[in-house]
């Protein structure tokens, strides 16, 4: 579990590669069917991220003004620059800080009970990796570069779509006269500089640093507010246990899960889903 935490990208790659390796061992017919099914499942999953543009239709002249403003606020290469700055200002320093994390924190995060380990107080992840993987640092650098290259490549593909989205947003939020005023300002020397920096500034050390400073407060507030979820739910009835389901409901549940009705009570996944209610009782 520790290694999966240390090399998340590697673990993900292994999970993704496993189905492909299994498919390769099948004959052509089975391979085609498997690939088709996987693609269908992927398409359904990707539909979750699609947001319909159900706003008011935009007149071509108005959209053109929005596109002009968007092009000035998001010049070519802006997204690549933001990705590069983000990787340099967040990802690489974060990986470096992980090396210095106490080993007790890492092992606990990985799911190893605290009472099963007793590392020295000053033991760090680097101490562990120097033993189990002498090439740990090289491996991390390779992974960072691979992720960086993917993000840069994706940024070039994402930028046109984001620019068009900005164009529509500005076209709907500002009048034609207001867009003309904005465009006039962005055409000046100061406006040109402002436009080129308006998007990139969010990946600056100053903005990212201020955001990171808020993380402890966010986590403290978040964990405090959700510490007692039963209070948060108020009068909403708790989730029912399996015993509270009718025979018809149990039958439907079994059909959805693809298991015999009699196996519902013995399914670890089902039991875990009701673990909260049992603990609360």
Short mmCIF file of C-alpha atoms in Angstrom, two decimals:
data_model
loop_
_atom_site.label_atom_id
_atom_site.label_comp_id
_atom_site.label_asym_id
_atom_site.label_seq_id
_atom_site.Cartn_x
_atom_site.Cartn_y
_atom_site.Cartn_z
CA UNK A 1 0.00 0.00 0.00
CA UNK A 2 2.86 2.37 0.73
CA UNK A 3 4.33 1.89 -2.72
CA UNK A 4 0.96 2.58 -4.33
CA UNK A 5 0.86 5.88 -2.46
CA UNK A 6 4.42 6.76 -3.40
CA UNK A 7 3.94 5.99 -7.06
CA UNK A 8 0.28 6.90 -7.76
CA UNK A 9 0.87 7.37 -11.46
CA UNK A 10 2.59 3.99 -11.68
CA UNK A 11 -0.26 2.32 -9.82
CA UNK A 12 -2.83 3.93 -12.11
CA UNK A 13 -0.86 2.86 -15.17
CA UNK A 14 -0.79 -0.73 -13.92
CA UNK A 15 -4.54 -0.73 -13.34
CA UNK A 16 -5.18 0.71 -16.79
CA UNK A 17 -2.73 -1.66 -18.46
CA UNK A 18 -4.07 -4.82 -16.81
CA UNK A 19 -7.30 -5.01 -18.87
CA UNK A 20 -5.31 -4.39 -22.06
CA UNK A 21 -2.92 -7.22 -21.25
CA UNK A 22 -5.81 -9.56 -20.57
CA UNK A 23 -7.49 -8.60 -23.82
CA UNK A 24 -4.30 -9.28 -25.78
CA UNK A 25 -4.44 -12.89 -24.68
CA UNK A 26 -7.89 -13.42 -26.21
CA UNK A 27 -8.70 -14.16 -29.82
CA UNK A 28 -9.60 -11.39 -32.27
CA UNK A 29 -13.37 -11.72 -31.82
CA UNK A 30 -13.22 -11.58 -28.05
CA UNK A 31 -10.75 -8.70 -28.26
CA UNK A 32 -13.05 -6.66 -30.49
CA UNK A 33 -16.02 -7.27 -28.21
CA UNK A 34 -14.02 -6.42 -25.10
CA UNK A 35 -12.63 -3.22 -26.60
CA UNK A 36 -16.10 -2.20 -27.75
CA UNK A 37 -17.54 -2.80 -24.29
CA UNK A 38 -14.71 -0.88 -22.62
CA UNK A 39 -15.19 2.04 -25.00
CA UNK A 40 -18.94 2.04 -24.31
CA UNK A 41 -18.30 2.12 -20.56
CA UNK A 42 -15.74 4.90 -21.00
CA UNK A 43 -18.18 6.94 -23.09
CA UNK A 44 -20.84 6.62 -20.39
CA UNK A 45 -18.33 7.73 -17.76
CA UNK A 46 -17.23 10.74 -19.82
CA UNK A 47 -20.85 11.82 -20.20
CA UNK A 48 -20.75 12.73 -16.50
CA UNK A 49 -18.38 15.57 -17.35
CA UNK A 50 -20.46 17.05 -20.16
CA UNK A 51 -22.31 20.27 -19.36
CA UNK A 52 -24.92 21.34 -21.87
CA UNK A 53 -24.73 24.91 -23.12
CA UNK A 54 -28.39 25.69 -22.53
CA UNK A 55 -27.98 29.47 -22.35
CA UNK A 56 -29.66 31.99 -24.60
CA UNK A 57 -28.57 31.83 -28.25
CA UNK A 58 -25.81 34.34 -29.03
CA UNK A 59 -26.03 36.57 -32.08
CA UNK A 60 -23.03 36.10 -34.40
CA UNK A 61 -22.01 39.77 -34.05
CA UNK A 62 -22.12 39.53 -30.25
CA UNK A 63 -20.19 36.26 -30.23
CA UNK A 64 -17.52 37.81 -32.46
CA UNK A 65 -17.01 40.55 -29.90
CA UNK A 66 -16.75 37.95 -27.15
CA UNK A 67 -14.20 36.02 -29.21
CA UNK A 68 -12.13 39.16 -29.66
CA UNK A 69 -12.00 39.76 -25.91
CA UNK A 70 -11.32 36.08 -25.15
CA UNK A 71 -8.43 36.02 -27.63
CA UNK A 72 -6.85 39.01 -25.89
CA UNK A 73 -7.33 37.56 -22.41
CA UNK A 74 -6.16 34.08 -23.40
CA UNK A 75 -3.50 34.50 -26.10
CA UNK A 76 -2.03 31.44 -27.80
CA UNK A 77 0.23 29.55 -25.42
CA UNK A 78 -1.36 30.89 -22.25
CA UNK A 79 -2.61 27.53 -21.04
CA UNK A 80 0.77 25.90 -21.72
CA UNK A 81 2.39 28.63 -19.63
CA UNK A 82 -0.05 28.11 -16.77
CA UNK A 83 0.50 24.36 -16.83
CA UNK A 84 4.26 24.81 -16.77
CA UNK A 85 4.09 27.31 -13.91
CA UNK A 86 1.71 25.11 -11.95
CA UNK A 87 3.94 22.06 -12.31
CA UNK A 88 6.96 24.09 -11.25
CA UNK A 89 5.27 25.96 -8.40
CA UNK A 90 3.12 23.17 -6.95
CA UNK A 91 3.81 19.64 -8.15
CA UNK A 92 7.60 19.54 -7.96
CA UNK A 93 7.82 21.29 -4.54
CA UNK A 94 5.04 19.03 -3.25
CA UNK A 95 6.93 15.90 -4.30
CA UNK A 96 10.00 17.26 -2.59
CA UNK A 97 8.07 17.88 0.62
CA UNK A 98 6.68 14.34 0.56
CA UNK A 99 10.23 13.05 0.93
CA UNK A 100 10.44 14.88 4.26
CA UNK A 101 7.10 13.66 5.60
CA UNK A 102 7.29 11.59 8.80
CA UNK A 103 7.17 7.89 8.07
CA UNK A 104 4.41 7.45 10.64
CA UNK A 105 2.19 9.79 8.62
CA UNK A 106 2.82 7.92 5.39
CA UNK A 107 2.14 4.47 6.82
CA UNK A 108 -1.02 5.62 8.57
CA UNK A 109 -2.25 7.22 5.36
CA UNK A 110 -1.54 3.96 3.54
CA UNK A 111 -3.94 2.14 5.85
CA UNK A 112 -1.52 0.48 8.27
CA UNK A 113 -2.90 0.71 11.84
CA UNK A 114 -0.79 2.90 14.13
CA UNK A 115 -0.58 0.15 16.76
CA UNK A 116 1.18 -2.12 14.24
CA UNK A 117 4.13 0.22 13.62
CA UNK A 118 6.53 2.20 15.79
CA UNK A 119 8.95 4.13 13.55
CA UNK A 120 11.38 6.64 15.11
CA UNK A 121 9.95 10.14 15.40
CA UNK A 122 12.49 11.52 12.95
CA UNK A 123 12.06 8.75 10.34
CA UNK A 124 11.00 10.07 6.93
CA UNK A 125 9.81 8.65 3.65
CA UNK A 126 13.27 9.23 2.16
CA UNK A 127 14.78 6.99 4.84
CA UNK A 128 12.42 4.22 3.81
CA UNK A 129 12.98 4.63 0.09
CA UNK A 130 16.76 4.64 0.42
CA UNK A 131 16.39 1.07 1.66
CA UNK A 132 13.67 -0.35 -0.60
CA UNK A 133 14.42 1.64 -3.76
CA UNK A 134 17.88 3.13 -4.26
CA UNK A 135 16.63 4.61 -7.55
CA UNK A 136 13.64 6.31 -5.95
CA UNK A 137 14.71 9.85 -6.82
CA UNK A 138 15.45 8.96 -10.45
CA UNK A 139 12.09 7.24 -10.68
CA UNK A 140 10.30 10.26 -9.27
CA UNK A 141 11.99 12.54 -11.79
CA UNK A 142 10.96 10.28 -14.65
CA UNK A 143 7.35 10.24 -13.42
CA UNK A 144 7.27 14.02 -12.98
CA UNK A 145 8.59 14.54 -16.50
CA UNK A 146 6.04 12.09 -17.93
CA UNK A 147 3.16 13.85 -16.16
CA UNK A 148 4.55 17.24 -17.19
CA UNK A 149 4.75 16.21 -20.85
CA UNK A 150 1.18 14.90 -20.80
CA UNK A 151 -0.15 18.08 -19.19
CA UNK A 152 1.68 20.30 -21.68
CA UNK A 153 0.36 18.27 -24.60
CA UNK A 154 -3.17 18.41 -23.21
CA UNK A 155 -2.90 22.16 -22.64
CA UNK A 156 -2.40 22.77 -26.36
CA UNK A 157 -5.55 20.74 -27.09
CA UNK A 158 -7.62 22.32 -24.30
CA UNK A 159 -6.80 25.96 -24.96
CA UNK A 160 -9.01 26.52 -28.06
CA UNK A 161 -12.02 25.00 -26.30
CA UNK A 162 -11.44 27.12 -23.20
CA UNK A 163 -11.03 30.24 -25.34
CA UNK A 164 -14.34 29.53 -27.06
CA UNK A 165 -16.00 28.98 -23.71
CA UNK A 166 -14.68 32.33 -22.50
CA UNK A 167 -15.96 33.98 -25.68
CA UNK A 168 -19.49 32.72 -25.03
CA UNK A 169 -19.33 33.66 -21.35
CA UNK A 170 -18.22 37.24 -22.09
CA UNK A 171 -20.75 37.56 -24.92
CA UNK A 172 -23.55 36.66 -22.52
CA UNK A 173 -22.34 38.71 -19.54
CA UNK A 174 -21.51 41.98 -21.28
CA UNK A 175 -23.34 44.18 -23.76
CA UNK A 176 -21.91 44.93 -27.19
CA UNK A 177 -20.91 48.40 -26.03
CA UNK A 178 -19.19 47.03 -22.92
CA UNK A 179 -17.28 44.48 -24.98
CA UNK A 180 -16.14 47.27 -27.30
CA UNK A 181 -14.85 49.21 -24.29
CA UNK A 182 -13.02 46.15 -22.94
CA UNK A 183 -11.50 45.41 -26.33
CA UNK A 184 -10.38 49.03 -26.69
CA UNK A 185 -8.57 48.87 -23.35
CA UNK A 186 -6.99 45.50 -24.17
CA UNK A 187 -5.69 47.04 -27.40
CA UNK A 188 -3.54 49.54 -25.48
CA UNK A 189 -0.01 48.71 -24.34
CA UNK A 190 -1.17 48.38 -20.73
CA UNK A 191 -4.24 46.43 -21.75
CA UNK A 192 -2.18 44.03 -23.86
CA UNK A 193 0.08 43.30 -20.90
CA UNK A 194 -2.92 42.94 -18.60
CA UNK A 195 -4.60 40.53 -21.02
CA UNK A 196 -1.52 38.33 -21.39
CA UNK A 197 -1.13 38.10 -17.60
CA UNK A 198 -4.79 37.88 -16.55
CA UNK A 199 -4.95 34.11 -16.86
CA UNK A 200 -1.33 33.31 -16.04
CA UNK A 201 -1.41 35.27 -12.78
CA UNK A 202 -3.46 32.51 -11.14
CA UNK A 203 -0.49 30.14 -11.42
CA UNK A 204 1.91 32.65 -9.86
CA UNK A 205 3.75 31.85 -6.64
CA UNK A 206 1.91 34.69 -4.93
CA UNK A 207 -1.59 33.42 -5.70
CA UNK A 208 -0.71 29.75 -5.22
CA UNK A 209 1.10 30.57 -1.98
CA UNK A 210 -1.93 32.41 -0.64
CA UNK A 211 -4.14 29.47 -1.61
CA UNK A 212 -1.87 26.93 0.07
CA UNK A 213 -1.80 29.04 3.24
CA UNK A 214 -5.56 28.63 3.44
CA UNK A 215 -5.42 24.82 3.23
CA UNK A 216 -4.91 24.20 6.98
CA UNK A 217 -7.86 26.47 7.79
CA UNK A 218 -9.96 24.76 5.13
CA UNK A 219 -9.13 21.29 6.43
CA UNK A 220 -9.77 22.31 10.02
CA UNK A 221 -13.14 23.83 9.14
CA UNK A 222 -14.04 20.99 6.78
CA UNK A 223 -13.24 18.24 9.28
CA UNK A 224 -14.91 20.14 12.09
CA UNK A 225 -18.18 20.68 10.22
CA UNK A 226 -18.38 17.07 9.01
CA UNK A 227 -17.23 15.41 12.21
CA UNK A 228 -20.82 14.55 13.14
CA UNK A 229 -22.58 13.75 9.85
CA UNK A 230 -25.69 12.53 11.67
CA UNK A 231 -26.22 16.06 13.01
CA UNK A 232 -25.69 17.49 9.55
CA UNK A 233 -28.43 15.25 8.16
CA UNK A 234 -30.96 16.70 10.61
CA UNK A 235 -34.41 15.13 10.08
CA UNK A 236 -33.37 13.13 7.02
CA UNK A 237 -33.98 9.45 7.85
CA UNK A 238 -30.83 7.28 7.96
CA UNK A 239 -30.03 4.80 5.23
CA UNK A 240 -31.93 1.59 5.68
CA UNK A 241 -30.21 -1.67 6.53
CA UNK A 242 -30.65 -4.81 4.45
CA UNK A 243 -33.03 -6.21 7.03
CA UNK A 244 -35.32 -3.22 6.52
CA UNK A 245 -35.73 -3.81 2.79
CA UNK A 246 -38.80 -5.60 1.52
CA UNK A 247 -38.47 -8.83 -0.43
CA UNK A 248 -39.18 -6.95 -3.65
CA UNK A 249 -36.56 -4.32 -2.84
CA UNK A 250 -33.98 -6.97 -2.02
CA UNK A 251 -34.75 -8.65 -5.33
CA UNK A 252 -34.24 -5.39 -7.22
CA UNK A 253 -31.01 -4.72 -5.36
CA UNK A 254 -29.71 -8.18 -6.22
CA UNK A 255 -30.57 -7.65 -9.88
CA UNK A 256 -28.74 -4.32 -9.95
CA UNK A 257 -25.64 -5.91 -8.42
CA UNK A 258 -25.86 -9.07 -10.49
CA UNK A 259 -25.81 -11.40 -7.48
CA UNK A 260 -28.25 -13.94 -6.03
CA UNK A 261 -30.61 -12.53 -3.43
CA UNK A 262 -29.24 -14.92 -0.81
CA UNK A 263 -25.74 -13.51 -1.33
CA UNK A 264 -26.68 -9.94 -0.40
CA UNK A 265 -25.96 -10.40 3.28
CA UNK A 266 -22.65 -12.12 2.59
CA UNK A 267 -21.30 -9.54 0.12
CA UNK A 268 -18.42 -7.53 1.64
CA UNK A 269 -19.32 -4.55 -0.53
CA UNK A 270 -22.90 -4.57 0.74
CA UNK A 271 -21.80 -5.05 4.33
CA UNK A 272 -19.37 -2.13 4.10
CA UNK A 273 -22.08 0.13 2.69
CA UNK A 274 -24.08 -0.40 5.87
CA UNK A 275 -21.10 -0.29 8.21
CA UNK A 276 -21.89 3.27 9.28
CA UNK A 277 -25.38 2.44 10.51
CA UNK A 278 -24.12 -0.59 12.41
CA UNK A 279 -21.35 1.42 14.08
CA UNK A 280 -23.79 4.17 14.98
CA UNK A 281 -26.09 1.71 16.67
#
